[in-house]
DNA sequence: TACTATTCCGACTGGAGCAGTTGGGTATTG
DNA sequence: CAATACCCAACTGCTCCAGTCGGAATAGTA
């Protein structure tokens, strides 16, 4: 499943919150500025993320958003799930119990789709925001190198 | 990237051609009937697959389509590529050299997207249509079991 | 030759989802 | 009370998907 722009904004927002210690709230405007996200659109996204329990908000002056959990305890896959629903290469896999393929409950491709989904969610569920912050700080210190350990 | 309906039709069509030996051409109408695909839509798909060199056509009565290669030599990933273009979890990865993220050439998420793409295309490129036909025949003989060897 | 089966081609359409925008309303701080 | 911020819902423009439609070209069959 293609990761939507909206979803990427959400990931960047969570990343931004994770990067700051979490001592004081960060406003939508501030996150939007730093991460180059349309501010009003970000409002919607953070609202969704709040309802899903990943951030908490503080209203009024000096308000903003705070991470509700330890960055090491938030996987990228969770945020994707919260914003754009379950991931998977095909529809009949993500909307389980739907009408699926009209006659192929025994679809030849199903095992392959299943393996693809496992592979992709493995990547997303194994990456936490603590990892990403760590990686960003590492890169700050040493702009070169630092990619070997990430397998790319 | 989500595998479109069109693409799944294409895969089913190639599978159907692979399942029959390839001795004589199969018409669009026949494939459409057996695989439950809208016939006129399948025309378009097979046209695309023909142009990409995966099938050859024979016009006129008794005409139809034939596989252009050995099923063992056609990977699922190739067909997906031919029908809906390069796969990948995010846009900035599939349309390389595009404007990408506005300011993040050093996007923190890029290595993860890259790993996701590798994981998913690994699955699709390692599955050939000979594998799928084999699996289908195996299931025909023994409807139960036969899934253990496929890792699901 | 006439008929029929079949591929081939381009244009068209209805619907859905994405990427935001707009206009307000409500709580909190100073 | 005014400024700062979150909160909520509706609305819009756009693109892509999934398919349809009409007809033209081609090849085998009677």
mmCIF file with all atom_site columns, C-alpha atoms (C1' of nucleotides) in Angstrom, chain C:
data_model
loop_
_atom_site.group_PDB
_atom_site.id
_atom_site.type_symbol
_atom_site.label_atom_id
_atom_site.label_alt_id
_atom_site.label_comp_id
_atom_site.label_asym_id
_atom_site.label_entity_id
_atom_site.label_seq_id
_atom_site.pdbx_PDB_ins_code
_atom_site.Cartn_x
_atom_site.Cartn_y
_atom_site.Cartn_z
_atom_site.occupancy
_atom_site.B_iso_or_equiv
_atom_site.pdbx_formal_charge
_atom_site.auth_seq_id
_atom_site.auth_comp_id
_atom_site.auth_asym_id
_atom_site.auth_atom_id
_atom_site.pdbx_PDB_model_num
ATOM 1  C "C1'" . DT C 1 1  ? -16.582 -14.305 -51.747 1.00 0.00 ? 1  DT C "C1'" 1
ATOM 2  C "C1'" . DA C 1 2  ? -19.267 -13.797 -47.632 1.00 0.00 ? 2  DA C "C1'" 1
ATOM 3  C "C1'" . DC C 1 3  ? -19.381 -14.691 -42.831 1.00 0.00 ? 3  DC C "C1'" 1
ATOM 4  C "C1'" . DT C 1 4  ? -17.682 -14.976 -38.437 1.00 0.00 ? 4  DT C "C1'" 1
ATOM 5  C "C1'" . DA C 1 5  ? -14.357 -14.892 -34.834 1.00 0.00 ? 5  DA C "C1'" 1
ATOM 6  C "C1'" . DT C 1 6  ? -11.026 -12.390 -32.928 1.00 0.00 ? 6  DT C "C1'" 1
ATOM 7  C "C1'" . DT C 1 7  ? -7.534  -8.820  -31.953 1.00 0.00 ? 7  DT C "C1'" 1
ATOM 8  C "C1'" . DC C 1 8  ? -6.688  -3.782  -31.993 1.00 0.00 ? 8  DC C "C1'" 1
ATOM 9  C "C1'" . DC C 1 9  ? -7.309  1.315   -30.995 1.00 0.00 ? 9  DC C "C1'" 1
ATOM 10 C "C1'" . DG C 1 10 ? -8.813  5.582   -28.952 1.00 0.00 ? 10 DG C "C1'" 1
ATOM 11 C "C1'" . DA C 1 11 ? -12.067 8.101   -26.632 1.00 0.00 ? 11 DA C "C1'" 1
ATOM 12 C "C1'" . DC C 1 12 ? -15.137 8.473   -22.906 1.00 0.00 ? 12 DC C "C1'" 1
ATOM 13 C "C1'" . DT C 1 13 ? -17.351 8.236   -18.086 1.00 0.00 ? 13 DT C "C1'" 1
ATOM 14 C "C1'" . DG C 1 14 ? -18.667 7.637   -13.219 1.00 0.00 ? 14 DG C "C1'" 1
ATOM 15 C "C1'" . DG C 1 15 ? -16.879 7.268   -8.845  1.00 0.00 ? 15 DG C "C1'" 1
ATOM 16 C "C1'" . DA C 1 16 ? -13.490 7.389   -5.189  1.00 0.00 ? 16 DA C "C1'" 1
ATOM 17 C "C1'" . DG C 1 17 ? -9.789  9.100   -2.721  1.00 0.00 ? 17 DG C "C1'" 1
ATOM 18 C "C1'" . DC C 1 18 ? -6.036  12.460  -2.027  1.00 0.00 ? 18 DC C "C1'" 1
ATOM 19 C "C1'" . DA C 1 19 ? -4.396  16.930  -0.680  1.00 0.00 ? 19 DA C "C1'" 1
ATOM 20 C "C1'" . DG C 1 20 ? -5.442  20.324  0.990   1.00 0.00 ? 20 DG C "C1'" 1
ATOM 21 C "C1'" . DT C 1 21 ? -8.537  25.068  2.161   1.00 0.00 ? 21 DT C "C1'" 1
ATOM 22 C "C1'" . DT C 1 22 ? -11.982 27.812  4.530   1.00 0.00 ? 22 DT C "C1'" 1
ATOM 23 C "C1'" . DG C 1 23 ? -14.670 29.466  8.174   1.00 0.00 ? 23 DG C "C1'" 1
ATOM 24 C "C1'" . DG C 1 24 ? -15.665 29.403  12.132  1.00 0.00 ? 24 DG C "C1'" 1
ATOM 25 C "C1'" . DG C 1 25 ? -15.759 27.804  17.484  1.00 0.00 ? 25 DG C "C1'" 1
ATOM 26 C "C1'" . DT C 1 26 ? -13.546 26.919  22.158  1.00 0.00 ? 26 DT C "C1'" 1
ATOM 27 C "C1'" . DA C 1 27 ? -10.129 26.736  25.811  1.00 0.00 ? 27 DA C "C1'" 1
ATOM 28 C "C1'" . DT C 1 28 ? -5.966  28.869  28.260  1.00 0.00 ? 28 DT C "C1'" 1
ATOM 29 C "C1'" . DT C 1 29 ? -2.644  32.269  29.424  1.00 0.00 ? 29 DT C "C1'" 1
ATOM 30 C "C1'" . DG C 1 30 ? -1.151  36.966  30.597  1.00 0.00 ? 30 DG C "C1'" 1
#
